Amino acid sequence: MNTGASSKRSPVLFFTLVYALSIPFWVLNIIFPIKLPLDNLPVTDIAATFAPTIAALILVYREEKLFGVRKLLRRTFDYKRITRKIWYIPIIFLMPLIYVLTYWIMRLVGLPIPTVWHLPLLTPFIFGLFFFAAALEEIGYTGYVTDPMQALYSALAACLIIGSIHAIWHWPSMISMGMAPGLFIWGSILTVSFRILTVWLYNNTGNSVFAAILFHAVTNTGRSVFPGSRSALELGDAAIAYGLITITAIIVVFLWGPKTLARFRYGRKGQPHGLDQMQ
């Protein structure tokens, strides 16, 4: 954690700016309710996604000038921070594994999902779009505000605060999409659970923003290419998929501890923690 830079940063100003920058696009969506073919997302969500990064860049420039801006943007590809390569396993494969388990459970309980599935040819393109969108969110939520929040609170408390604020930020879009109450609730829980998993990976990869972006992109891509697409994944108010993700987050908190999310409960004293012991 860069405590020097973190001490200059203002989470309150960041969250306020994110909302202020997003409000015009939420209003536009009410006036022009156009949806994207991908996941039925409002077109204005594309613009609103820029808000976390724009807010972060404005504040970093105010606090650290152009040097700070360049430094923050470079963290988009700070993969060299991930010195313990075994952490690429959960970054890349954790969410796909959860989606596979979700599919099996949905089939087991008899939900109407496709029995035949082929990976869409456009998957690399979809991943590229989601990587770009994830970068726009994580430069702000992970690169700018996570460290100062963890300097003020425990890792878990920081996750709960950031995740809750981010969840509420999604509400206008979720309302516009006409989400059922159950899915609305599960979607909000998902956002908090996802933040826990993201910070867990961030804290265990040398504070790599790239790790958070890649994890975010894989998560969203997997949801879109799920058999029957996102609408199938969210059958039954997405209780199966989002419930599994929430359970995973709870397990992570138990095993790595709420204070830092980086000290494996069953690690031997003086030895690497958690996944590091497998190297």
CSV table of C-alpha atoms in Angstrom, one decimal:
chain,number,residue,atom,x,y,z
A,1,MET,CA,0.0,0.0,0.0
A,2,ASN,CA,1.3,3.4,-0.9
A,3,THR,CA,0.5,5.2,2.4
A,4,GLY,CA,2.1,8.5,1.2
A,5,ALA,CA,-0.2,8.8,-1.8
A,6,SER,CA,-3.1,7.3,0.2
A,7,SER,CA,-2.9,9.9,2.9
A,8,LYS,CA,-3.6,12.7,0.3
A,9,ARG,CA,-6.6,11.0,-1.1
A,10,SER,CA,-10.2,11.7,-0.2
A,11,PRO,CA,-12.7,8.8,-0.5
A,12,VAL,CA,-15.6,11.1,0.3
A,13,LEU,CA,-14.7,13.5,-2.6
A,14,PHE,CA,-14.2,10.5,-4.9
A,15,PHE,CA,-17.6,8.9,-4.2
A,16,THR,CA,-19.3,12.3,-4.5
A,17,LEU,CA,-17.7,13.0,-7.8
A,18,VAL,CA,-18.6,9.6,-9.2
A,19,TYR,CA,-22.2,10.2,-8.4
A,20,ALA,CA,-22.1,13.8,-9.7
A,21,LEU,CA,-20.6,12.7,-13.0
A,22,SER,CA,-23.1,9.8,-13.4
A,23,ILE,CA,-26.3,11.8,-12.7
A,24,PRO,CA,-26.5,13.4,-16.1
A,25,PHE,CA,-26.4,10.0,-17.8
A,26,TRP,CA,-29.0,8.5,-15.5
A,27,VAL,CA,-31.3,11.5,-16.5
A,28,LEU,CA,-30.5,10.9,-20.2
A,29,ASN,CA,-31.4,7.3,-19.8
A,30,ILE,CA,-34.9,8.3,-18.6
A,31,ILE,CA,-35.3,10.5,-21.6
A,32,PHE,CA,-33.7,8.1,-24.1
A,33,PRO,CA,-34.2,4.6,-22.8
A,34,ILE,CA,-32.1,2.8,-25.4
A,35,LYS,CA,-30.7,-0.6,-24.6
A,36,LEU,CA,-27.6,-2.4,-25.8
A,37,PRO,CA,-28.0,-5.9,-27.3
A,38,LEU,CA,-25.4,-7.1,-24.9
A,39,ASP,CA,-27.0,-8.0,-21.6
A,40,ASN,CA,-29.8,-5.4,-22.2
A,41,LEU,CA,-27.7,-2.7,-20.7
A,42,PRO,CA,-28.7,1.0,-21.1
A,43,VAL,CA,-26.6,2.8,-23.7
A,44,THR,CA,-26.0,5.5,-21.2
A,45,ASP,CA,-24.2,3.0,-18.9
A,46,ILE,CA,-21.3,3.2,-21.3
A,47,ALA,CA,-20.8,6.8,-20.5
A,48,ALA,CA,-21.5,6.4,-16.8
A,49,THR,CA,-18.8,3.7,-16.6
A,50,PHE,CA,-16.2,6.5,-17.2
A,51,ALA,CA,-17.2,8.2,-14.0
A,52,PRO,CA,-14.9,6.3,-11.5
A,53,THR,CA,-11.8,6.9,-13.7
A,54,ILE,CA,-12.6,10.5,-14.4
A,55,ALA,CA,-13.3,11.2,-10.8
A,56,ALA,CA,-10.0,9.5,-9.8
A,57,LEU,CA,-8.0,11.4,-12.4
A,58,ILE,CA,-9.5,14.8,-11.4
A,59,LEU,CA,-8.6,14.2,-7.8
A,60,VAL,CA,-5.2,12.8,-8.5
A,61,TYR,CA,-4.3,15.8,-10.6
A,62,ARG,CA,-5.5,18.0,-7.8
A,63,GLU,CA,-3.4,16.1,-5.3
A,64,GLU,CA,-0.4,15.0,-7.3
A,65,LYS,CA,-0.5,16.8,-10.6
A,66,LEU,CA,0.4,15.2,-14.0
A,67,PHE,CA,2.9,12.8,-12.4
A,68,GLY,CA,0.2,11.3,-10.3
A,69,VAL,CA,-2.2,11.0,-13.2
A,70,ARG,CA,0.4,9.1,-15.3
A,71,LYS,CA,1.3,6.9,-12.4
A,72,LEU,CA,-2.4,6.0,-11.8
A,73,LEU,CA,-3.0,5.2,-15.5
A,74,ARG,CA,0.1,3.0,-15.7
A,75,ARG,CA,-1.4,0.8,-13.0
A,76,THR,CA,-3.9,-0.4,-15.6
A,77,PHE,CA,-1.2,-2.9,-16.7
A,78,ASP,CA,0.9,-3.3,-13.5
A,79,TYR,CA,1.0,-7.1,-13.9
A,80,LYS,CA,4.7,-7.1,-12.8
A,81,ARG,CA,3.4,-6.6,-9.3
A,82,ILE,CA,1.9,-10.1,-9.4
A,83,THR,CA,5.2,-11.8,-8.5
A,84,ARG,CA,3.4,-14.9,-7.1
A,85,LYS,CA,2.0,-16.3,-10.4
A,86,ILE,CA,-0.2,-18.8,-8.7
A,87,TRP,CA,-2.7,-16.0,-8.0
A,88,TYR,CA,-3.5,-16.0,-11.7
A,89,ILE,CA,-5.5,-19.2,-10.9
A,90,PRO,CA,-8.2,-17.5,-9.0
A,91,ILE,CA,-8.0,-14.3,-11.1
A,92,ILE,CA,-8.8,-16.2,-14.3
A,93,PHE,CA,-10.5,-19.4,-13.2
A,94,LEU,CA,-12.5,-18.7,-10.0
A,95,MET,CA,-15.5,-17.1,-11.6
A,96,PRO,CA,-15.7,-19.5,-14.6
A,97,LEU,CA,-15.6,-22.4,-12.0
A,98,ILE,CA,-18.5,-20.8,-10.2
A,99,TYR,CA,-20.4,-20.4,-13.4
A,100,VAL,CA,-19.9,-24.1,-14.3
A,101,LEU,CA,-21.1,-25.1,-10.8
A,102,THR,CA,-24.1,-22.7,-11.3
A,103,TYR,CA,-24.9,-24.5,-14.6
A,104,TRP,CA,-24.8,-27.9,-13.0
A,105,ILE,CA,-27.0,-26.9,-10.1
A,106,MET,CA,-29.5,-25.2,-12.4
A,107,ARG,CA,-29.7,-28.3,-14.5
A,108,LEU,CA,-30.1,-30.4,-11.4
A,109,VAL,CA,-33.0,-28.4,-10.1
A,110,GLY,CA,-34.7,-28.4,-13.5
A,111,LEU,CA,-34.4,-24.7,-14.5
A,112,PRO,CA,-35.0,-24.2,-18.3
A,113,ILE,CA,-31.4,-23.6,-19.5
A,114,PRO,CA,-29.8,-24.8,-22.8
A,115,THR,CA,-28.4,-28.3,-22.8
A,116,VAL,CA,-26.1,-27.5,-25.8
A,117,TRP,CA,-23.6,-24.7,-25.7
A,118,HIS,CA,-20.9,-23.4,-27.9
A,119,LEU,CA,-18.4,-20.6,-27.0
A,120,PRO,CA,-19.5,-17.6,-29.1
A,121,LEU,CA,-17.1,-16.6,-31.8
A,122,LEU,CA,-17.2,-13.0,-30.6
A,123,THR,CA,-16.0,-14.0,-27.1
A,124,PRO,CA,-12.5,-12.3,-27.5
A,125,PHE,CA,-14.3,-9.1,-28.7
A,126,ILE,CA,-16.7,-9.3,-25.7
A,127,PHE,CA,-13.8,-9.8,-23.4
A,128,GLY,CA,-12.0,-6.8,-24.9
A,129,LEU,CA,-15.0,-4.6,-24.3
A,130,PHE,CA,-15.4,-5.8,-20.7
A,131,PHE,CA,-11.7,-5.4,-20.0
A,132,PHE,CA,-11.9,-1.7,-21.1
A,133,ALA,CA,-15.1,-1.2,-19.0
A,134,ALA,CA,-13.5,-2.9,-16.0
A,135,ALA,CA,-10.4,-0.7,-16.3
A,136,LEU,CA,-12.6,2.4,-16.2
A,137,GLU,CA,-14.2,1.2,-13.0
A,138,GLU,CA,-11.2,-0.3,-11.3
A,139,ILE,CA,-8.8,2.6,-11.9
A,140,GLY,CA,-11.1,4.4,-9.6
A,141,TYR,CA,-12.5,1.8,-7.2
A,142,THR,CA,-9.3,-0.1,-6.8
A,143,GLY,CA,-6.5,2.1,-8.0
A,144,TYR,CA,-7.6,5.3,-6.3
A,145,VAL,CA,-9.9,4.6,-3.3
A,146,THR,CA,-9.1,1.1,-2.0
A,147,ASP,CA,-5.8,1.9,-0.3
A,148,PRO,CA,-7.0,5.0,1.6
A,149,MET,CA,-10.1,3.1,2.7
A,150,GLN,CA,-8.0,0.3,4.0
A,151,ALA,CA,-5.8,2.8,5.8
A,152,LEU,CA,-8.9,4.0,7.6
A,153,TYR,CA,-10.7,0.7,8.1
A,154,SER,CA,-10.1,-3.1,8.0
A,155,ALA,CA,-10.0,-4.7,4.6
A,156,LEU,CA,-13.5,-6.1,5.1
A,157,ALA,CA,-15.0,-2.9,6.3
A,158,ALA,CA,-13.5,-1.1,3.3
A,159,CYS,CA,-15.0,-3.7,1.0
A,160,LEU,CA,-18.4,-3.4,2.6
A,161,ILE,CA,-18.4,0.4,2.2
A,162,ILE,CA,-17.0,0.5,-1.3
A,163,GLY,CA,-19.2,-2.3,-2.4
A,164,SER,CA,-22.4,-0.8,-0.9
A,165,ILE,CA,-21.7,2.6,-2.5
A,166,HIS,CA,-21.0,0.9,-5.8
A,167,ALA,CA,-24.1,-1.2,-5.5
A,168,ILE,CA,-26.3,1.9,-5.0
A,169,TRP,CA,-24.6,3.4,-8.0
A,170,HIS,CA,-25.9,0.5,-10.1
A,171,TRP,CA,-29.5,1.0,-8.9
A,172,PRO,CA,-30.6,3.5,-11.6
A,173,SER,CA,-29.4,1.1,-14.3
A,174,MET,CA,-31.0,-1.9,-12.6
A,175,ILE,CA,-34.3,-0.1,-12.3
A,176,SER,CA,-34.1,0.9,-16.0
A,177,MET,CA,-33.6,-2.7,-16.9
A,178,GLY,CA,-36.8,-3.6,-15.1
A,179,MET,CA,-35.2,-6.0,-12.7
A,180,ALA,CA,-37.5,-8.0,-10.5
A,181,PRO,CA,-37.2,-7.3,-6.7
A,182,GLY,CA,-35.4,-10.5,-6.0
A,183,LEU,CA,-32.9,-10.0,-8.7
A,184,PHE,CA,-32.4,-6.4,-7.6
A,185,ILE,CA,-31.6,-7.6,-4.1
A,186,TRP,CA,-29.3,-10.4,-5.3
A,187,GLY,CA,-27.6,-8.0,-7.7
A,188,SER,CA,-26.8,-5.6,-4.9
A,189,ILE,CA,-25.4,-8.4,-2.7
A,190,LEU,CA,-23.3,-9.5,-5.6
A,191,THR,CA,-21.7,-6.1,-6.0
A,192,VAL,CA,-20.6,-6.2,-2.3
A,193,SER,CA,-19.4,-9.8,-2.5
A,194,PHE,CA,-17.5,-9.1,-5.8
A,195,ARG,CA,-15.7,-6.2,-4.1
A,196,ILE,CA,-14.6,-8.5,-1.3
A,197,LEU,CA,-13.1,-11.0,-3.8
A,198,THR,CA,-11.5,-8.1,-5.8
A,199,VAL,CA,-9.8,-6.6,-2.8
A,200,TRP,CA,-8.7,-10.1,-1.7
A,201,LEU,CA,-7.0,-10.6,-5.0
A,202,TYR,CA,-5.6,-7.0,-5.0
A,203,ASN,CA,-4.1,-7.4,-1.5
A,204,ASN,CA,-2.5,-10.8,-2.4
A,205,THR,CA,-1.0,-9.7,-5.7
A,206,GLY,CA,1.2,-6.8,-4.6
A,207,ASN,CA,-1.7,-4.4,-4.9
A,208,SER,CA,-2.1,-5.0,-8.6
A,209,VAL,CA,-4.8,-3.0,-10.3
A,210,PHE,CA,-4.3,-5.2,-13.4
A,211,ALA,CA,-5.3,-8.2,-11.3
A,212,ALA,CA,-8.6,-6.5,-10.3
A,213,ILE,CA,-9.3,-5.4,-13.9
A,214,LEU,CA,-8.6,-8.9,-15.3
A,215,PHE,CA,-10.8,-10.5,-12.6
A,216,HIS,CA,-13.6,-8.0,-13.3
A,217,ALA,CA,-13.4,-8.6,-17.1
A,218,VAL,CA,-13.4,-12.4,-16.8
A,219,THR,CA,-16.4,-12.2,-14.4
A,220,ASN,CA,-18.5,-10.1,-16.8
A,221,THR,CA,-17.4,-12.1,-19.9
A,222,GLY,CA,-18.4,-15.3,-18.2
A,223,ARG,CA,-21.8,-14.0,-17.3
A,224,SER,CA,-22.4,-12.9,-20.9
A,225,VAL,CA,-21.3,-16.2,-22.6
A,226,PHE,CA,-23.1,-18.4,-20.0
A,227,PRO,CA,-25.4,-20.9,-21.8
A,228,GLY,CA,-28.5,-18.9,-22.7
A,229,SER,CA,-26.6,-15.7,-21.9
A,230,ARG,CA,-27.0,-13.5,-18.8
A,231,SER,CA,-30.8,-13.9,-18.8
A,232,ALA,CA,-30.4,-17.7,-18.2
A,233,LEU,CA,-27.8,-17.2,-15.5
A,234,GLU,CA,-30.2,-14.9,-13.7
A,235,LEU,CA,-33.2,-17.4,-13.7
A,236,GLY,CA,-34.6,-17.7,-10.2
A,237,ASP,CA,-33.5,-14.1,-9.5
A,238,ALA,CA,-29.8,-15.3,-9.9
A,239,ALA,CA,-30.0,-16.8,-6.4
A,240,ILE,CA,-27.9,-19.8,-7.5
A,241,ALA,CA,-25.0,-17.9,-9.2
A,242,TYR,CA,-24.9,-14.8,-7.0
A,243,GLY,CA,-25.5,-17.0,-3.9
A,244,LEU,CA,-22.4,-19.1,-4.8
A,245,ILE,CA,-20.3,-15.9,-5.3
A,246,THR,CA,-21.5,-14.6,-1.9
A,247,ILE,CA,-20.6,-17.9,-0.2
A,248,THR,CA,-17.2,-17.8,-1.9
A,249,ALA,CA,-16.7,-14.3,-0.5
A,250,ILE,CA,-17.6,-15.4,3.0
A,251,ILE,CA,-15.2,-18.3,2.8
A,252,VAL,CA,-12.4,-15.9,1.7
A,253,VAL,CA,-13.1,-13.7,4.7
A,254,PHE,CA,-13.0,-16.7,7.0
A,255,LEU,CA,-9.8,-18.1,5.5
A,256,TRP,CA,-7.8,-14.9,4.9
A,257,GLY,CA,-9.2,-12.8,7.8
A,258,PRO,CA,-11.3,-9.6,7.8
A,259,LYS,CA,-8.5,-7.3,8.9
A,260,THR,CA,-6.3,-7.7,5.7
A,261,LEU,CA,-7.8,-10.4,3.6
A,262,ALA,CA,-4.2,-11.4,3.1
A,263,ARG,CA,-3.2,-13.7,6.0
A,264,PHE,CA,-4.3,-17.3,5.5
A,265,ARG,CA,-5.8,-18.7,8.7
A,266,TYR,CA,-4.1,-22.0,8.4
A,267,GLY,CA,-0.7,-20.8,7.1
A,268,ARG,CA,2.4,-22.0,9.0
A,269,LYS,CA,4.1,-19.3,10.9
A,270,GLY,CA,6.9,-17.8,8.8
A,271,GLN,CA,5.6,-19.5,5.7
A,272,PRO,CA,3.7,-18.1,2.7
A,273,HIS,CA,0.0,-17.8,3.2
A,274,GLY,CA,-2.8,-19.6,1.4
A,275,LEU,CA,-2.2,-20.2,-2.3
A,276,ASP,CA,1.5,-19.3,-2.0
A,277,GLN,CA,2.1,-22.5,-0.1
A,278,MET,CA,1.3,-24.5,-3.3
A,279,GLN,CA,4.2,-23.0,-5.3
